[in-house]
Tab-separated table of C-alpha atoms in Angstrom:
chain	number	residue	atom	x	y	z
A	1	UNK	CA	-40.488	26.042	23.604
A	2	UNK	CA	-37.597	26.569	22.459
A	3	UNK	CA	-37.421	24.307	19.144
A	4	UNK	CA	-34.237	23.237	18.054
A	5	UNK	CA	-32.853	22.907	14.419
A	6	UNK	CA	-32.066	19.527	13.167
A	7	UNK	CA	-28.338	19.983	11.948
A	8	UNK	CA	-26.916	22.042	14.453
A	9	UNK	CA	-24.896	24.456	12.666
A	10	UNK	CA	-21.442	24.445	13.034
A	11	UNK	CA	-22.236	27.870	16.315
A	12	UNK	CA	-23.500	25.921	18.356
A	13	UNK	CA	-21.395	22.859	18.211
A	14	UNK	CA	-17.976	25.187	19.309
A	15	UNK	CA	-19.864	26.711	22.269
A	16	UNK	CA	-20.804	23.249	23.185
A	17	UNK	CA	-17.260	22.597	22.918
A	18	UNK	CA	-16.358	25.799	25.145
A	19	UNK	CA	-18.642	24.931	27.706
A	20	UNK	CA	-17.522	21.640	28.048
A	21	UNK	CA	-13.706	23.152	27.264
A	22	UNK	CA	-14.096	24.568	30.492
A	23	UNK	CA	-14.938	20.652	33.034
A	24	UNK	CA	-12.081	19.460	30.949
A	25	UNK	CA	-8.127	19.605	32.801
A	26	UNK	CA	-5.508	19.136	30.014
A	27	UNK	CA	-2.928	19.714	32.221
A	28	UNK	CA	-3.082	15.701	33.557
A	29	UNK	CA	-1.633	15.230	29.488
A	30	UNK	CA	1.919	16.989	29.791
A	31	UNK	CA	4.020	15.349	31.813
A	32	UNK	CA	5.146	16.764	35.440
A	33	UNK	CA	8.189	18.831	33.629
A	34	UNK	CA	5.966	20.692	31.632
A	35	UNK	CA	3.166	24.041	32.892
A	36	UNK	CA	0.973	25.561	31.502
A	37	UNK	CA	3.385	28.683	31.201
A	38	UNK	CA	5.262	26.730	28.698
A	39	UNK	CA	2.635	25.734	26.797
A	40	UNK	CA	0.531	29.559	26.897
A	41	UNK	CA	4.691	30.150	25.441
A	42	UNK	CA	4.833	27.959	23.602
A	43	UNK	CA	0.627	28.978	21.780
A	44	UNK	CA	1.854	32.752	22.050
A	45	UNK	CA	5.651	32.806	19.776
A	46	UNK	CA	3.112	29.656	17.514
A	47	UNK	CA	5.362	26.722	18.005
A	48	UNK	CA	3.092	24.191	16.968
A	49	UNK	CA	3.530	23.218	14.290
A	50	UNK	CA	0.672	23.994	11.122
A	51	UNK	CA	-0.013	22.743	7.673
A	52	UNK	CA	2.907	24.002	6.055
A	53	UNK	CA	4.959	22.234	8.422
A	54	UNK	CA	3.909	19.073	6.560
A	55	UNK	CA	5.382	19.543	3.867
A	56	UNK	CA	8.956	17.951	4.233
A	57	UNK	CA	6.760	14.870	4.790
A	58	UNK	CA	4.787	15.114	1.776
A	59	UNK	CA	8.097	15.546	-0.758
A	60	UNK	CA	10.127	12.816	0.773
A	61	UNK	CA	6.721	10.616	0.793
A	62	UNK	CA	7.006	11.315	-2.385
A	63	UNK	CA	10.125	10.531	-3.204
A	64	UNK	CA	10.754	7.409	-0.834
A	65	UNK	CA	7.594	5.392	-3.850
A	66	UNK	CA	9.350	6.523	-6.646
A	67	UNK	CA	13.142	5.063	-5.231
A	68	UNK	CA	10.911	2.247	-3.939
A	69	UNK	CA	9.141	1.547	-7.789
A	70	UNK	CA	12.488	2.240	-9.560
A	71	UNK	CA	14.393	0.208	-7.040
A	72	UNK	CA	11.548	-2.381	-7.790
A	73	UNK	CA	12.596	-2.423	-10.703
A	74	UNK	CA	15.935	-2.185	-11.463
A	75	UNK	CA	17.414	-4.017	-8.026
A	76	UNK	CA	14.730	-5.967	-6.756
A	77	UNK	CA	12.971	-7.943	-9.411
A	78	UNK	CA	16.011	-9.462	-11.871
A	79	UNK	CA	17.622	-9.567	-8.664
A	80	UNK	CA	15.043	-11.899	-7.272
A	81	UNK	CA	14.511	-13.474	-10.518
A	82	UNK	CA	18.288	-14.247	-10.987
A	83	UNK	CA	18.536	-15.126	-7.042
A	84	UNK	CA	15.929	-17.661	-7.773
A	85	UNK	CA	16.886	-18.723	-10.999
A	86	UNK	CA	13.600	-18.319	-12.897
A	87	UNK	CA	12.964	-17.206	-16.292
A	88	UNK	CA	10.332	-13.883	-16.642
A	89	UNK	CA	8.348	-15.194	-19.755
A	90	UNK	CA	6.381	-12.596	-21.987
A	91	UNK	CA	3.357	-12.884	-21.447
A	92	UNK	CA	-0.075	-11.388	-22.837
A	93	UNK	CA	-2.964	-11.068	-21.770
A	94	UNK	CA	-5.977	-12.064	-24.106
A	95	UNK	CA	-9.353	-10.600	-22.325
A	96	UNK	CA	-11.322	-13.229	-24.736
A	97	UNK	CA	-9.778	-16.311	-22.903
A	98	UNK	CA	-9.392	-14.135	-19.556
A	99	UNK	CA	-13.139	-13.414	-19.667
A	100	UNK	CA	-14.228	-17.286	-20.964
A	101	UNK	CA	-12.240	-18.942	-18.646
A	102	UNK	CA	-11.129	-17.465	-15.704
A	103	UNK	CA	-8.215	-17.524	-13.747
A	104	UNK	CA	-8.330	-20.104	-11.012
A	105	UNK	CA	-6.989	-23.266	-8.827
A	106	UNK	CA	-7.228	-25.795	-10.484
A	107	UNK	CA	-6.797	-26.738	-13.664
A	108	UNK	CA	-9.958	-26.611	-16.529
A	109	UNK	CA	-11.618	-29.338	-18.237
A	110	UNK	CA	-10.728	-30.716	-20.703
A	111	UNK	CA	-14.317	-30.104	-22.498
A	112	UNK	CA	-15.139	-26.693	-21.126
A	113	UNK	CA	-11.757	-26.316	-22.914
A	114	UNK	CA	-12.614	-27.049	-26.561
A	115	UNK	CA	-16.171	-25.641	-25.687
A	116	UNK	CA	-13.841	-22.695	-26.550
A	117	UNK	CA	-12.473	-23.535	-29.036
A	118	UNK	CA	-15.673	-24.191	-30.800
A	119	UNK	CA	-16.764	-20.257	-29.531
A	120	UNK	CA	-13.817	-18.950	-29.827
A	121	UNK	CA	-12.777	-20.517	-34.204
A	122	UNK	CA	-9.148	-20.849	-31.856
A	123	UNK	CA	-7.359	-23.893	-31.592
A	124	UNK	CA	-6.631	-25.244	-28.716
A	125	UNK	CA	-3.077	-25.745	-28.625
A	126	UNK	CA	-2.690	-22.629	-28.938
A	127	UNK	CA	-5.643	-21.993	-25.645
A	128	UNK	CA	-3.881	-24.538	-23.813
A	129	UNK	CA	-0.081	-22.644	-24.245
A	130	UNK	CA	-2.605	-19.139	-23.308
A	131	UNK	CA	-3.310	-20.705	-20.148
A	132	UNK	CA	-0.328	-23.167	-19.368
A	133	UNK	CA	1.549	-19.547	-19.396
A	134	UNK	CA	-0.782	-17.535	-17.795
A	135	UNK	CA	-1.088	-19.994	-15.147
A	136	UNK	CA	3.179	-19.713	-15.086
A	137	UNK	CA	3.320	-15.579	-14.861
A	138	UNK	CA	1.052	-15.702	-12.221
A	139	UNK	CA	3.184	-18.231	-9.795
A	140	UNK	CA	5.896	-16.355	-11.326
A	141	UNK	CA	5.132	-12.689	-9.807
A	142	UNK	CA	3.952	-14.844	-6.832
A	143	UNK	CA	7.251	-15.787	-6.432
A	144	UNK	CA	9.574	-12.224	-7.261
A	145	UNK	CA	6.983	-10.067	-4.547
A	146	UNK	CA	7.354	-12.190	-1.905
A	147	UNK	CA	10.887	-11.577	-2.508
A	148	UNK	CA	10.843	-8.084	-2.936
A	149	UNK	CA	8.697	-7.718	0.720
A	150	UNK	CA	11.273	-9.892	1.855
A	151	UNK	CA	14.033	-7.851	0.564
A	152	UNK	CA	12.633	-4.996	2.259
A	153	UNK	CA	11.419	-6.344	5.241
A	154	UNK	CA	14.552	-7.137	5.882
A	155	UNK	CA	16.115	-3.376	5.003
A	156	UNK	CA	13.655	-2.155	7.234
A	157	UNK	CA	14.683	-4.452	9.616
A	158	UNK	CA	18.228	-4.149	9.582
A	159	UNK	CA	17.977	-0.011	9.157
A	160	UNK	CA	16.169	-0.089	11.981
A	161	UNK	CA	18.632	-2.515	14.149
A	162	UNK	CA	21.649	-0.398	13.676
A	163	UNK	CA	19.447	3.123	14.466
A	164	UNK	CA	18.157	2.402	17.458
A	165	UNK	CA	21.926	0.363	18.093
A	166	UNK	CA	23.687	3.964	18.137
A	167	UNK	CA	21.129	6.381	18.514
């Protein structure tokens, strides 16, 4: 009786894949105009991509991410605020109020605000102003994000349309 280990080693997996590969015909994945000798020549010439060939893709990803971040704050966000005639308020988060009165869709009851004011020692007008500014800030940010998303979507669609037309 032969005992098999519970966790197969790499060599066992490699051997199994080697034996299975004899029964699979990979040439069915190639286009009809490509024969196996061309593939073997590409393997011998080491034409297939390697990990170092992905370096330009990583650099482009980083560069385009930085470009998007810069364009968002320097161009698209001011354009969104100006075109929608929205005034951005200076909002400073208060963690104590945020923890006690978390953001929600419905308005807070007057009793909940007064109870928080008694516990914290703040004026109810200050808490009401904070809650109003927080709600307005969240609403403004949502509008700006939607505008910027639509702007990027338009840029992508125009780019794909132009490239599809000329290429």
